[in-house]
Amino acid sequence: QVQLVESGGGLVQAGESLRLSCVASGTIFVGVVEAVGWYRQAPGHQRELVALVASDGSTNYANSVKGRFTISGPDARNTVHLQMNKLKPEDTAVYYCKRHTTLGPVGSWGQGTQVTVSS
């Protein structure tokens, strides 16, 4: 099964940018998988979906990140990216990527990558 590994997080100040990477061990869009989503989870909060990219290239974003975040890929190296601009302290969370079928996310959660935005 395809394994996803997140990276690219870090500590930044509000207004700065980060680019996260979701590297897959193989082809992402195979079988019933038709989308990849970026999720985030802050301490004491449930995971929330922030961005999706579908196999047809279409994208969707949570209202809280629209206009600031851009999801792209997968590229030739089976990597999905999340470009995060104009970061806000409320963006602080551990970010995860997940493959999706029509029934929702599948597979186990990885370690994620920590994004911390200071004010």
PDB file of N, CA, C and O in Angstrom, residues 28-72:
ATOM      1  N   ILE A  28      -0.044   7.735  -6.543  1.00  0.00           N
ATOM      2  CA  ILE A  28      -1.114   8.078  -5.608  1.00  0.00           C
ATOM      3  C   ILE A  28      -2.488   7.723  -6.152  1.00  0.00           C
ATOM      4  O   ILE A  28      -3.298   7.084  -5.472  1.00  0.00           O
ATOM      5  N   PHE A  29      -2.767   8.139  -7.367  1.00  0.00           N
ATOM      6  CA  PHE A  29      -4.096   7.930  -7.935  1.00  0.00           C
ATOM      7  C   PHE A  29      -4.166   6.597  -8.659  1.00  0.00           C
ATOM      8  O   PHE A  29      -4.014   6.515  -9.881  1.00  0.00           O
ATOM      9  N   VAL A  30      -4.389   5.559  -7.883  1.00  0.00           N
ATOM     10  CA  VAL A  30      -4.576   4.216  -8.404  1.00  0.00           C
ATOM     11  C   VAL A  30      -5.805   3.611  -7.756  1.00  0.00           C
ATOM     12  O   VAL A  30      -6.199   3.997  -6.649  1.00  0.00           O
ATOM     13  N   GLY A  31      -6.421   2.660  -8.448  1.00  0.00           N
ATOM     14  CA  GLY A  31      -7.591   2.013  -7.894  1.00  0.00           C
ATOM     15  C   GLY A  31      -8.705   2.995  -7.628  1.00  0.00           C
ATOM     16  O   GLY A  31      -9.052   3.817  -8.482  1.00  0.00           O
ATOM     17  N   VAL A  32      -9.252   2.929  -6.425  1.00  0.00           N
ATOM     18  CA  VAL A  32     -10.385   3.780  -6.068  1.00  0.00           C
ATOM     19  C   VAL A  32      -9.960   5.121  -5.488  1.00  0.00           C
ATOM     20  O   VAL A  32     -10.810   5.943  -5.149  1.00  0.00           O
ATOM     21  N   VAL A  33      -8.660   5.344  -5.363  1.00  0.00           N
ATOM     22  CA  VAL A  33      -8.179   6.619  -4.829  1.00  0.00           C
ATOM     23  C   VAL A  33      -8.352   7.698  -5.883  1.00  0.00           C
ATOM     24  O   VAL A  33      -7.899   7.556  -7.015  1.00  0.00           O
ATOM     25  N   GLU A  34      -9.011   8.775  -5.514  1.00  0.00           N
ATOM     26  CA  GLU A  34      -9.302   9.833  -6.463  1.00  0.00           C
ATOM     27  C   GLU A  34      -8.972  11.229  -5.964  1.00  0.00           C
ATOM     28  O   GLU A  34      -9.231  12.210  -6.659  1.00  0.00           O
ATOM     29  N   ALA A  35      -8.405  11.348  -4.786  1.00  0.00           N
ATOM     30  CA  ALA A  35      -8.043  12.651  -4.264  1.00  0.00           C
ATOM     31  C   ALA A  35      -7.018  12.502  -3.152  1.00  0.00           C
ATOM     32  O   ALA A  35      -6.877  11.437  -2.548  1.00  0.00           O
ATOM     33  N   VAL A  36      -6.319  13.581  -2.882  1.00  0.00           N
ATOM     34  CA  VAL A  36      -5.408  13.669  -1.749  1.00  0.00           C
ATOM     35  C   VAL A  36      -5.769  14.910  -0.963  1.00  0.00           C
ATOM     36  O   VAL A  36      -5.967  15.979  -1.543  1.00  0.00           O
ATOM     37  N   GLY A  37      -5.865  14.753   0.329  1.00  0.00           N
ATOM     38  CA  GLY A  37      -6.218  15.876   1.175  1.00  0.00           C
ATOM     39  C   GLY A  37      -5.142  16.194   2.180  1.00  0.00           C
ATOM     40  O   GLY A  37      -4.442  15.308   2.669  1.00  0.00           O
ATOM     41  N   TRP A  38      -5.005  17.475   2.471  1.00  0.00           N
ATOM     42  CA  TRP A  38      -4.167  17.931   3.570  1.00  0.00           C
ATOM     43  C   TRP A  38      -5.067  18.234   4.755  1.00  0.00           C
ATOM     44  O   TRP A  38      -6.052  18.962   4.622  1.00  0.00           O
ATOM     45  N   TYR A  39      -4.713  17.678   5.902  1.00  0.00           N
ATOM     46  CA  TYR A  39      -5.432  17.896   7.144  1.00  0.00           C
ATOM     47  C   TYR A  39      -4.509  18.570   8.139  1.00  0.00           C
ATOM     48  O   TYR A  39      -3.296  18.523   8.004  1.00  0.00           O
ATOM     49  N   ARG A  40      -5.101  19.150   9.154  1.00  0.00           N
ATOM     50  CA  ARG A  40      -4.296  19.677  10.242  1.00  0.00           C
ATOM     51  C   ARG A  40      -5.002  19.432  11.562  1.00  0.00           C
ATOM     52  O   ARG A  40      -6.222  19.348  11.617  1.00  0.00           O
ATOM     53  N   GLN A  41      -4.204  19.314  12.605  1.00  0.00           N
ATOM     54  CA  GLN A  41      -4.742  19.098  13.933  1.00  0.00           C
ATOM     55  C   GLN A  41      -3.909  19.853  14.956  1.00  0.00           C
ATOM     56  O   GLN A  41      -2.705  19.652  15.046  1.00  0.00           O
ATOM     57  N   ALA A  42      -4.571  20.706  15.691  1.00  0.00           N
ATOM     58  CA  ALA A  42      -3.945  21.429  16.781  1.00  0.00           C
ATOM     59  C   ALA A  42      -4.298  20.733  18.089  1.00  0.00           C
ATOM     60  O   ALA A  42      -5.333  20.065  18.183  1.00  0.00           O
ATOM     61  N   PRO A  43      -3.470  20.871  19.118  1.00  0.00           N
ATOM     62  CA  PRO A  43      -3.775  20.250  20.410  1.00  0.00           C
ATOM     63  C   PRO A  43      -5.161  20.645  20.905  1.00  0.00           C
ATOM     64  O   PRO A  43      -5.515  21.824  20.893  1.00  0.00           O
ATOM     65  N   GLY A  44      -5.935  19.643  21.317  1.00  0.00           N
ATOM     66  CA  GLY A  44      -7.269  19.901  21.806  1.00  0.00           C
ATOM     67  C   GLY A  44      -8.310  20.075  20.724  1.00  0.00           C
ATOM     68  O   GLY A  44      -9.480  20.335  21.040  1.00  0.00           O
ATOM     69  N   HIS A  45      -7.912  19.953  19.485  1.00  0.00           N
ATOM     70  CA  HIS A  45      -8.830  20.103  18.362  1.00  0.00           C
ATOM     71  C   HIS A  45      -8.855  18.837  17.526  1.00  0.00           C
ATOM     72  O   HIS A  45      -7.896  18.073  17.500  1.00  0.00           O
ATOM     73  N   GLN A  46      -9.952  18.628  16.831  1.00  0.00           N
ATOM     74  CA  GLN A  46     -10.051  17.521  15.901  1.00  0.00           C
ATOM     75  C   GLN A  46      -9.322  17.864  14.614  1.00  0.00           C
ATOM     76  O   GLN A  46      -9.107  19.036  14.301  1.00  0.00           O
ATOM     77  N   ARG A  47      -8.945  16.834  13.902  1.00  0.00           N
ATOM     78  CA  ARG A  47      -8.357  17.064  12.601  1.00  0.00           C
ATOM     79  C   ARG A  47      -9.381  17.720  11.682  1.00  0.00           C
ATOM     80  O   ARG A  47     -10.558  17.378  11.704  1.00  0.00           O
ATOM     81  N   GLU A  48      -8.906  18.651  10.892  1.00  0.00           N
ATOM     82  CA  GLU A  48      -9.771  19.304   9.932  1.00  0.00           C
ATOM     83  C   GLU A  48      -9.134  19.251   8.557  1.00  0.00           C
ATOM     84  O   GLU A  48      -7.922  19.361   8.411  1.00  0.00           O
ATOM     85  N   LEU A  49      -9.959  19.088   7.560  1.00  0.00           N
ATOM     86  CA  LEU A  49      -9.500  19.082   6.185  1.00  0.00           C
ATOM     87  C   LEU A  49      -9.304  20.514   5.729  1.00  0.00           C
ATOM     88  O   LEU A  49     -10.219  21.334   5.834  1.00  0.00           O
ATOM     89  N   VAL A  50      -8.130  20.809   5.201  1.00  0.00           N
ATOM     90  CA  VAL A  50      -7.855  22.176   4.761  1.00  0.00           C
ATOM     91  C   VAL A  50      -7.757  22.306   3.254  1.00  0.00           C
ATOM     92  O   VAL A  50      -8.011  23.392   2.716  1.00  0.00           O
ATOM     93  N   ALA A  51      -7.388  21.242   2.556  1.00  0.00           N
ATOM     94  CA  ALA A  51      -7.253  21.320   1.103  1.00  0.00           C
ATOM     95  C   ALA A  51      -7.326  19.940   0.481  1.00  0.00           C
ATOM     96  O   ALA A  51      -6.892  18.958   1.080  1.00  0.00           O
ATOM     97  N   LEU A  52      -7.873  19.873  -0.717  1.00  0.00           N
ATOM     98  CA  LEU A  52      -7.983  18.633  -1.478  1.00  0.00           C
ATOM     99  C   LEU A  52      -7.570  18.870  -2.916  1.00  0.00           C
ATOM    100  O   LEU A  52      -7.869  19.921  -3.487  1.00  0.00           O
ATOM    101  N   VAL A  53      -6.895  17.908  -3.495  1.00  0.00           N
ATOM    102  CA  VAL A  53      -6.652  17.908  -4.924  1.00  0.00           C
ATOM    103  C   VAL A  53      -7.146  16.571  -5.454  1.00  0.00           C
ATOM    104  O   VAL A  53      -6.834  15.516  -4.900  1.00  0.00           O
ATOM    105  N   ALA A  54      -7.947  16.619  -6.507  1.00  0.00           N
ATOM    106  CA  ALA A  54      -8.510  15.421  -7.094  1.00  0.00           C
ATOM    107  C   ALA A  54      -7.698  14.971  -8.297  1.00  0.00           C
ATOM    108  O   ALA A  54      -6.843  15.706  -8.806  1.00  0.00           O
ATOM    109  N   SER A  55      -7.980  13.764  -8.739  1.00  0.00           N
ATOM    110  CA  SER A  55      -7.229  13.203  -9.853  1.00  0.00           C
ATOM    111  C   SER A  55      -7.414  13.987 -11.147  1.00  0.00           C
ATOM    112  O   SER A  55      -6.566  13.904 -12.040  1.00  0.00           O
ATOM    113  N   ASP A  56      -8.503  14.729 -11.250  1.00  0.00           N
ATOM    114  CA  ASP A  56      -8.727  15.552 -12.435  1.00  0.00           C
ATOM    115  C   ASP A  56      -8.089  16.932 -12.309  1.00  0.00           C
ATOM    116  O   ASP A  56      -8.243  17.768 -13.195  1.00  0.00           O
ATOM    117  N   GLY A  57      -7.392  17.169 -11.216  1.00  0.00           N
ATOM    118  CA  GLY A  57      -6.718  18.432 -11.002  1.00  0.00           C
ATOM    119  C   GLY A  57      -7.520  19.475 -10.262  1.00  0.00           C
ATOM    120  O   GLY A  57      -6.982  20.537  -9.920  1.00  0.00           O
ATOM    121  N   SER A  58      -8.767  19.211 -10.011  1.00  0.00           N
ATOM    122  CA  SER A  58      -9.595  20.171  -9.299  1.00  0.00           C
ATOM    123  C   SER A  58      -9.177  20.242  -7.836  1.00  0.00           C
ATOM    124  O   SER A  58      -8.664  19.277  -7.273  1.00  0.00           O
ATOM    125  N   THR A  59      -9.403  21.384  -7.228  1.00  0.00           N
ATOM    126  CA  THR A  59      -9.001  21.603  -5.841  1.00  0.00           C
ATOM    127  C   THR A  59     -10.134  22.189  -5.033  1.00  0.00           C
ATOM    128  O   THR A  59     -11.040  22.826  -5.571  1.00  0.00           O
ATOM    129  N   ASN A  60     -10.068  21.967  -3.737  1.00  0.00           N
ATOM    130  CA  ASN A  60     -11.025  22.529  -2.802  1.00  0.00           C
ATOM    131  C   ASN A  60     -10.281  22.940  -1.543  1.00  0.00           C
ATOM    132  O   ASN A  60      -9.302  22.308  -1.160  1.00  0.00           O
ATOM    133  N   TYR A  61     -10.776  23.986  -0.901  1.00  0.00           N
ATOM    134  CA  TYR A  61     -10.124  24.518   0.276  1.00  0.00           C
ATOM    135  C   TYR A  61     -11.128  24.849   1.361  1.00  0.00           C
ATOM    136  O   TYR A  61     -12.269  25.225   1.087  1.00  0.00           O
ATOM    137  N   ALA A  62     -10.680  24.707   2.596  1.00  0.00           N
ATOM    138  CA  ALA A  62     -11.478  25.184   3.704  1.00  0.00           C
ATOM    139  C   ALA A  62     -11.547  26.703   3.638  1.00  0.00           C
ATOM    140  O   ALA A  62     -10.618  27.365   3.174  1.00  0.00           O
ATOM    141  N   ASN A  63     -12.645  27.255   4.104  1.00  0.00           N
ATOM    142  CA  ASN A  63     -12.810  28.702   4.054  1.00  0.00           C
ATOM    143  C   ASN A  63     -11.689  29.441   4.777  1.00  0.00           C
ATOM    144  O   ASN A  63     -11.289  30.534   4.359  1.00  0.00           O
ATOM    145  N   SER A  64     -11.170  28.842   5.821  1.00  0.00           N
ATOM    146  CA  SER A  64     -10.146  29.498   6.618  1.00  0.00           C
ATOM    147  C   SER A  64      -8.819  29.673   5.889  1.00  0.00           C
ATOM    148  O   SER A  64      -7.992  30.485   6.307  1.00  0.00           O
ATOM    149  N   VAL A  65      -8.612  28.924   4.808  1.00  0.00           N
ATOM    150  CA  VAL A  65      -7.336  29.000   4.099  1.00  0.00           C
ATOM    151  C   VAL A  65      -7.487  29.452   2.658  1.00  0.00           C
ATOM    152  O   VAL A  65      -6.478  29.613   1.958  1.00  0.00           O
ATOM    153  N   LYS A  66      -8.692  29.672   2.200  1.00  0.00           N
ATOM    154  CA  LYS A  66      -8.908  30.103   0.825  1.00  0.00           C
ATOM    155  C   LYS A  66      -8.163  31.397   0.541  1.00  0.00           C
ATOM    156  O   LYS A  66      -8.199  32.336   1.329  1.00  0.00           O
ATOM    157  N   GLY A  67      -7.489  31.412  -0.590  1.00  0.00           N
ATOM    158  CA  GLY A  67      -6.732  32.581  -0.978  1.00  0.00           C
ATOM    159  C   GLY A  67      -5.336  32.620  -0.408  1.00  0.00           C
ATOM    160  O   GLY A  67      -4.525  33.447  -0.833  1.00  0.00           O
ATOM    161  N   ARG A  68      -5.053  31.756   0.555  1.00  0.00           N
ATOM    162  CA  ARG A  68      -3.730  31.729   1.180  1.00  0.00           C
ATOM    163  C   ARG A  68      -2.973  30.437   0.895  1.00  0.00           C
ATOM    164  O   ARG A  68      -1.752  30.444   0.748  1.00  0.00           O
ATOM    165  N   PHE A  69      -3.685  29.318   0.842  1.00  0.00           N
ATOM    166  CA  PHE A  69      -3.068  28.012   0.629  1.00  0.00           C
ATOM    167  C   PHE A  69      -3.344  27.531  -0.786  1.00  0.00           C
ATOM    168  O   PHE A  69      -4.423  27.780  -1.340  1.00  0.00           O
ATOM    169  N   THR A  70      -2.389  26.811  -1.349  1.00  0.00           N
ATOM    170  CA  THR A  70      -2.547  26.213  -2.660  1.00  0.00           C
ATOM    171  C   THR A  70      -2.038  24.786  -2.626  1.00  0.00           C
ATOM    172  O   THR A  70      -0.889  24.546  -2.263  1.00  0.00           O
ATOM    173  N   ILE A  71      -2.890  23.850  -3.004  1.00  0.00           N
ATOM    174  CA  ILE A  71      -2.487  22.457  -3.085  1.00  0.00           C
ATOM    175  C   ILE A  71      -2.180  22.138  -4.542  1.00  0.00           C
ATOM    176  O   ILE A  71      -2.860  22.613  -5.451  1.00  0.00           O
ATOM    177  N   SER A  72      -1.150  21.348  -4.762  1.00  0.00           N
ATOM    178  CA  SER A  72      -0.752  21.001  -6.117  1.00  0.00           C
ATOM    179  C   SER A  72      -0.174  19.590  -6.159  1.00  0.00           C
ATOM    180  O   SER A  72       0.228  19.033  -5.139  1.00  0.00           O
TER     181      SER A  72
END
